[in-house]
Amino acid sequence: YSVGFAMQQIGFVILNDIAWFKVNPPPNLSCRYFTHATETILWAKKERRARYYFNYEAMKALPDPAPGKQMLSLWRIPPPKPWEKRYGKHPTQKPEELLERIILAASRRGDLILDPFIGSGTTAVVAARLGRRCVGFELESSYLEVAVKRVKDELSAAKKRQLVLEMGTE
């Protein structure tokens, strides 16, 4: 709540608050409060007159809630899959499916994505997969190493996919 309030205080306009419902969240080990099963995503623009991009058709085509239906602001997405953590774990790692939805909703191919807390690199991996550029910052070198490995892996896979496509058109 304080982040949204602070954003509004400096002129940002909140377009949506999206609740990511974490299917099968980690348990609350202290047993002193409810298990955290959601995270809030704020979608905002810099000022009232600022332009922004929303890929309505792509969001409508996704299976949540059903293909052809308008996307809701409650997103039911499972936590990161084990293969997404193959180079190491990050305590707040987001699933690639979540970042794919965010990036598809608000950017076009070639756009620049900023992740000021890149962690294990999920944003950069998905941005590369979707043909976006990405800049990220991370203070913890061990997480940055994981991010670099994941991005290199994705770029290598993208190169292989491109070769397969080129061979298929010859």
PDB file of N, CA and C in Angstrom, residues 17-74:
ATOM      1  N   ASP A  17      -4.457  -2.482 -10.041  1.00  0.00           N
ATOM      2  CA  ASP A  17      -3.736  -3.282  -9.066  1.00  0.00           C
ATOM      3  C   ASP A  17      -4.171  -4.712  -9.335  1.00  0.00           C
ATOM      4  N   ILE A  18      -3.195  -5.541  -9.600  1.00  0.00           N
ATOM      5  CA  ILE A  18      -3.434  -6.929  -9.977  1.00  0.00           C
ATOM      6  C   ILE A  18      -3.019  -7.798  -8.810  1.00  0.00           C
ATOM      7  N   ALA A  19      -3.842  -8.767  -8.485  1.00  0.00           N
ATOM      8  CA  ALA A  19      -3.504  -9.715  -7.426  1.00  0.00           C
ATOM      9  C   ALA A  19      -3.040 -11.010  -8.073  1.00  0.00           C
ATOM     10  N   TRP A  20      -1.796 -11.376  -7.802  1.00  0.00           N
ATOM     11  CA  TRP A  20      -1.292 -12.669  -8.252  1.00  0.00           C
ATOM     12  C   TRP A  20      -1.630 -13.669  -7.163  1.00  0.00           C
ATOM     13  N   PHE A  21      -2.538 -14.590  -7.482  1.00  0.00           N
ATOM     14  CA  PHE A  21      -2.898 -15.658  -6.552  1.00  0.00           C
ATOM     15  C   PHE A  21      -1.899 -16.782  -6.757  1.00  0.00           C
ATOM     16  N   LYS A  22      -1.062 -17.007  -5.744  1.00  0.00           N
ATOM     17  CA  LYS A  22      -0.035 -18.050  -5.815  1.00  0.00           C
ATOM     18  C   LYS A  22      -0.688 -19.389  -5.503  1.00  0.00           C
ATOM     19  N   VAL A  23      -0.805 -20.198  -6.516  1.00  0.00           N
ATOM     20  CA  VAL A  23      -1.346 -21.532  -6.321  1.00  0.00           C
ATOM     21  C   VAL A  23      -0.303 -22.311  -5.515  1.00  0.00           C
ATOM     22  N   ASN A  24      -0.711 -22.943  -4.432  1.00  0.00           N
ATOM     23  CA  ASN A  24       0.198 -23.729  -3.598  1.00  0.00           C
ATOM     24  C   ASN A  24       1.343 -22.883  -3.026  1.00  0.00           C
ATOM     25  N   PRO A  25       1.023 -21.812  -2.257  1.00  0.00           N
ATOM     26  CA  PRO A  25       2.081 -20.967  -1.692  1.00  0.00           C
ATOM     27  C   PRO A  25       2.847 -21.689  -0.583  1.00  0.00           C
ATOM     28  N   PRO A  26       4.051 -21.211  -0.289  1.00  0.00           N
ATOM     29  CA  PRO A  26       4.794 -21.831   0.817  1.00  0.00           C
ATOM     30  C   PRO A  26       4.055 -21.600   2.131  1.00  0.00           C
ATOM     31  N   PRO A  27       4.132 -22.538   3.056  1.00  0.00           N
ATOM     32  CA  PRO A  27       3.388 -22.400   4.318  1.00  0.00           C
ATOM     33  C   PRO A  27       3.972 -21.306   5.203  1.00  0.00           C
ATOM     34  N   ASN A  28       3.140 -20.820   6.105  1.00  0.00           N
ATOM     35  CA  ASN A  28       3.566 -19.862   7.120  1.00  0.00           C
ATOM     36  C   ASN A  28       4.097 -20.689   8.295  1.00  0.00           C
ATOM     37  N   LEU A  29       5.392 -20.721   8.445  1.00  0.00           N
ATOM     38  CA  LEU A  29       6.009 -21.583   9.458  1.00  0.00           C
ATOM     39  C   LEU A  29       5.812 -21.083  10.887  1.00  0.00           C
ATOM     40  N   SER A  30       5.575 -19.784  11.069  1.00  0.00           N
ATOM     41  CA  SER A  30       5.407 -19.265  12.427  1.00  0.00           C
ATOM     42  C   SER A  30       4.020 -19.572  12.994  1.00  0.00           C
ATOM     43  N   CYS A  31       3.060 -19.860  12.118  1.00  0.00           N
ATOM     44  CA  CYS A  31       1.687 -20.157  12.533  1.00  0.00           C
ATOM     45  C   CYS A  31       1.067 -19.015  13.341  1.00  0.00           C
ATOM     46  N   ARG A  32       1.456 -17.769  13.035  1.00  0.00           N
ATOM     47  CA  ARG A  32       0.952 -16.606  13.759  1.00  0.00           C
ATOM     48  C   ARG A  32       0.097 -15.692  12.888  1.00  0.00           C
ATOM     49  N   TYR A  33      -0.039 -16.039  11.603  1.00  0.00           N
ATOM     50  CA  TYR A  33      -0.880 -15.262  10.696  1.00  0.00           C
ATOM     51  C   TYR A  33      -1.232 -16.124   9.497  1.00  0.00           C
ATOM     52  N   PHE A  34      -2.081 -15.587   8.614  1.00  0.00           N
ATOM     53  CA  PHE A  34      -2.502 -16.344   7.431  1.00  0.00           C
ATOM     54  C   PHE A  34      -1.330 -16.549   6.482  1.00  0.00           C
ATOM     55  N   THR A  35      -1.372 -17.626   5.716  1.00  0.00           N
ATOM     56  CA  THR A  35      -0.370 -17.878   4.682  1.00  0.00           C
ATOM     57  C   THR A  35      -0.525 -16.847   3.571  1.00  0.00           C
ATOM     58  N   HIS A  36       0.568 -16.259   3.153  1.00  0.00           N
ATOM     59  CA  HIS A  36       0.549 -15.261   2.074  1.00  0.00           C
ATOM     60  C   HIS A  36       0.309 -15.964   0.740  1.00  0.00           C
ATOM     61  N   ALA A  37      -0.888 -15.811   0.210  1.00  0.00           N
ATOM     62  CA  ALA A  37      -1.245 -16.495  -1.027  1.00  0.00           C
ATOM     63  C   ALA A  37      -1.380 -15.547  -2.210  1.00  0.00           C
ATOM     64  N   THR A  38      -1.145 -14.244  -1.985  1.00  0.00           N
ATOM     65  CA  THR A  38      -1.222 -13.283  -3.087  1.00  0.00           C
ATOM     66  C   THR A  38      -0.065 -12.294  -3.007  1.00  0.00           C
ATOM     67  N   GLU A  39       0.236 -11.717  -4.142  1.00  0.00           N
ATOM     68  CA  GLU A  39       1.138 -10.568  -4.220  1.00  0.00           C
ATOM     69  C   GLU A  39       0.459  -9.545  -5.097  1.00  0.00           C
ATOM     70  N   THR A  40       0.713  -8.279  -4.821  1.00  0.00           N
ATOM     71  CA  THR A  40       0.098  -7.199  -5.586  1.00  0.00           C
ATOM     72  C   THR A  40       1.065  -6.690  -6.644  1.00  0.00           C
ATOM     73  N   ILE A  41       0.548  -6.504  -7.843  1.00  0.00           N
ATOM     74  CA  ILE A  41       1.300  -5.928  -8.952  1.00  0.00           C
ATOM     75  C   ILE A  41       0.621  -4.607  -9.274  1.00  0.00           C
ATOM     76  N   LEU A  42       1.373  -3.526  -9.259  1.00  0.00           N
ATOM     77  CA  LEU A  42       0.812  -2.227  -9.599  1.00  0.00           C
ATOM     78  C   LEU A  42       1.194  -1.876 -11.032  1.00  0.00           C
ATOM     79  N   TRP A  43       0.207  -1.536 -11.825  1.00  0.00           N
ATOM     80  CA  TRP A  43       0.437  -1.084 -13.192  1.00  0.00           C
ATOM     81  C   TRP A  43       0.102   0.399 -13.204  1.00  0.00           C
ATOM     82  N   ALA A  44       1.081   1.223 -13.542  1.00  0.00           N
ATOM     83  CA  ALA A  44       0.898   2.669 -13.448  1.00  0.00           C
ATOM     84  C   ALA A  44       1.519   3.353 -14.656  1.00  0.00           C
ATOM     85  N   LYS A  45       1.089   4.588 -14.866  1.00  0.00           N
ATOM     86  CA  LYS A  45       1.731   5.437 -15.869  1.00  0.00           C
ATOM     87  C   LYS A  45       2.274   6.659 -15.156  1.00  0.00           C
ATOM     88  N   LYS A  46       3.253   7.303 -15.795  1.00  0.00           N
ATOM     89  CA  LYS A  46       4.013   8.356 -15.130  1.00  0.00           C
ATOM     90  C   LYS A  46       3.176   9.567 -14.727  1.00  0.00           C
ATOM     91  N   GLU A  47       2.208   9.952 -15.544  1.00  0.00           N
ATOM     92  CA  GLU A  47       1.356  11.100 -15.233  1.00  0.00           C
ATOM     93  C   GLU A  47       0.030  10.935 -15.958  1.00  0.00           C
ATOM     94  N   ARG A  48      -0.911  11.777 -15.649  1.00  0.00           N
ATOM     95  CA  ARG A  48      -2.255  11.640 -16.204  1.00  0.00           C
ATOM     96  C   ARG A  48      -2.255  11.597 -17.725  1.00  0.00           C
ATOM     97  N   ARG A  49      -1.478  12.456 -18.378  1.00  0.00           N
ATOM     98  CA  ARG A  49      -1.469  12.538 -19.846  1.00  0.00           C
ATOM     99  C   ARG A  49      -0.515  11.554 -20.515  1.00  0.00           C
ATOM    100  N   ALA A  50       0.261  10.824 -19.751  1.00  0.00           N
ATOM    101  CA  ALA A  50       1.249   9.903 -20.319  1.00  0.00           C
ATOM    102  C   ALA A  50       0.564   8.807 -21.125  1.00  0.00           C
ATOM    103  N   ARG A  51       1.190   8.447 -22.221  1.00  0.00           N
ATOM    104  CA  ARG A  51       0.687   7.359 -23.051  1.00  0.00           C
ATOM    105  C   ARG A  51       1.232   6.044 -22.519  1.00  0.00           C
ATOM    106  N   TYR A  52       0.500   4.996 -22.745  1.00  0.00           N
ATOM    107  CA  TYR A  52       0.950   3.661 -22.345  1.00  0.00           C
ATOM    108  C   TYR A  52       0.393   2.664 -23.345  1.00  0.00           C
ATOM    109  N   TYR A  53       0.936   1.472 -23.316  1.00  0.00           N
ATOM    110  CA  TYR A  53       0.536   0.419 -24.239  1.00  0.00           C
ATOM    111  C   TYR A  53      -0.140  -0.703 -23.463  1.00  0.00           C
ATOM    112  N   PHE A  54      -1.260  -1.167 -23.976  1.00  0.00           N
ATOM    113  CA  PHE A  54      -1.928  -2.336 -23.403  1.00  0.00           C
ATOM    114  C   PHE A  54      -2.317  -3.268 -24.534  1.00  0.00           C
ATOM    115  N   ASN A  55      -1.782  -4.480 -24.509  1.00  0.00           N
ATOM    116  CA  ASN A  55      -2.051  -5.467 -25.542  1.00  0.00           C
ATOM    117  C   ASN A  55      -3.319  -6.249 -25.171  1.00  0.00           C
ATOM    118  N   TYR A  56      -4.433  -5.602 -25.377  1.00  0.00           N
ATOM    119  CA  TYR A  56      -5.736  -6.163 -25.017  1.00  0.00           C
ATOM    120  C   TYR A  56      -5.976  -7.507 -25.701  1.00  0.00           C
ATOM    121  N   GLU A  57      -5.668  -7.590 -26.978  1.00  0.00           N
ATOM    122  CA  GLU A  57      -5.933  -8.819 -27.739  1.00  0.00           C
ATOM    123  C   GLU A  57      -5.122 -10.001 -27.195  1.00  0.00           C
ATOM    124  N   ALA A  58      -3.863  -9.769 -26.863  1.00  0.00           N
ATOM    125  CA  ALA A  58      -3.036 -10.853 -26.309  1.00  0.00           C
ATOM    126  C   ALA A  58      -3.580 -11.317 -24.962  1.00  0.00           C
ATOM    127  N   MET A  59      -4.019 -10.365 -24.141  1.00  0.00           N
ATOM    128  CA  MET A  59      -4.559 -10.733 -22.830  1.00  0.00           C
ATOM    129  C   MET A  59      -5.891 -11.481 -22.984  1.00  0.00           C
ATOM    130  N   LYS A  60      -6.681 -11.090 -23.953  1.00  0.00           N
ATOM    131  CA  LYS A  60      -7.963 -11.743 -24.184  1.00  0.00           C
ATOM    132  C   LYS A  60      -7.773 -13.164 -24.736  1.00  0.00           C
ATOM    133  N   ALA A  61      -6.660 -13.407 -25.410  1.00  0.00           N
ATOM    134  CA  ALA A  61      -6.389 -14.723 -26.005  1.00  0.00           C
ATOM    135  C   ALA A  61      -5.883 -15.747 -24.990  1.00  0.00           C
ATOM    136  N   LEU A  62      -5.408 -15.290 -23.839  1.00  0.00           N
ATOM    137  CA  LEU A  62      -4.874 -16.220 -22.835  1.00  0.00           C
ATOM    138  C   LEU A  62      -6.002 -17.032 -22.197  1.00  0.00           C
ATOM    139  N   PRO A  63      -5.680 -18.205 -21.671  1.00  0.00           N
ATOM    140  CA  PRO A  63      -6.717 -19.082 -21.124  1.00  0.00           C
ATOM    141  C   PRO A  63      -7.261 -18.686 -19.749  1.00  0.00           C
ATOM    142  N   ASP A  64      -6.834 -17.557 -19.200  1.00  0.00           N
ATOM    143  CA  ASP A  64      -7.269 -17.150 -17.872  1.00  0.00           C
ATOM    144  C   ASP A  64      -8.089 -15.869 -17.966  1.00  0.00           C
ATOM    145  N   PRO A  65      -9.374 -15.816 -17.750  1.00  0.00           N
ATOM    146  CA  PRO A  65     -10.227 -16.876 -17.219  1.00  0.00           C
ATOM    147  C   PRO A  65     -10.632 -17.902 -18.275  1.00  0.00           C
ATOM    148  N   ALA A  66     -10.740 -17.474 -19.545  1.00  0.00           N
ATOM    149  CA  ALA A  66     -11.035 -18.379 -20.667  1.00  0.00           C
ATOM    150  C   ALA A  66     -10.700 -17.625 -21.944  1.00  0.00           C
ATOM    151  N   PRO A  67     -10.203 -18.335 -22.977  1.00  0.00           N
ATOM    152  CA  PRO A  67      -9.889 -17.640 -24.234  1.00  0.00           C
ATOM    153  C   PRO A  67     -11.106 -16.866 -24.749  1.00  0.00           C
ATOM    154  N   GLY A  68     -10.866 -15.630 -25.165  1.00  0.00           N
ATOM    155  CA  GLY A  68     -11.944 -14.796 -25.673  1.00  0.00           C
ATOM    156  C   GLY A  68     -12.621 -13.943 -24.624  1.00  0.00           C
ATOM    157  N   LYS A  69     -12.322 -14.168 -23.372  1.00  0.00           N
ATOM    158  CA  LYS A  69     -12.898 -13.379 -22.269  1.00  0.00           C
ATOM    159  C   LYS A  69     -11.890 -12.320 -21.829  1.00  0.00           C
ATOM    160  N   GLN A  70     -12.383 -11.211 -21.306  1.00  0.00           N
ATOM    161  CA  GLN A  70     -11.485 -10.172 -20.802  1.00  0.00           C
ATOM    162  C   GLN A  70     -10.677 -10.694 -19.619  1.00  0.00           C
ATOM    163  N   MET A  71      -9.401 -10.320 -19.604  1.00  0.00           N
ATOM    164  CA  MET A  71      -8.504 -10.703 -18.511  1.00  0.00           C
ATOM    165  C   MET A  71      -8.945 -10.025 -17.217  1.00  0.00           C
ATOM    166  N   LEU A  72      -8.993 -10.794 -16.154  1.00  0.00           N
ATOM    167  CA  LEU A  72      -9.326 -10.268 -14.832  1.00  0.00           C
ATOM    168  C   LEU A  72      -8.077  -9.717 -14.153  1.00  0.00           C
ATOM    169  N   SER A  73      -8.258  -8.989 -13.067  1.00  0.00           N
ATOM    170  CA  SER A  73      -7.123  -8.482 -12.299  1.00  0.00           C
ATOM    171  C   SER A  73      -6.707  -9.458 -11.194  1.00  0.00           C
ATOM    172  N   LEU A  74      -7.250 -10.656 -11.214  1.00  0.00           N
ATOM    173  CA  LEU A  74      -6.827 -11.741 -10.325  1.00  0.00           C
ATOM    174  C   LEU A  74      -6.215 -12.818 -11.208  1.00  0.00           C
TER     175      LEU A  74
END
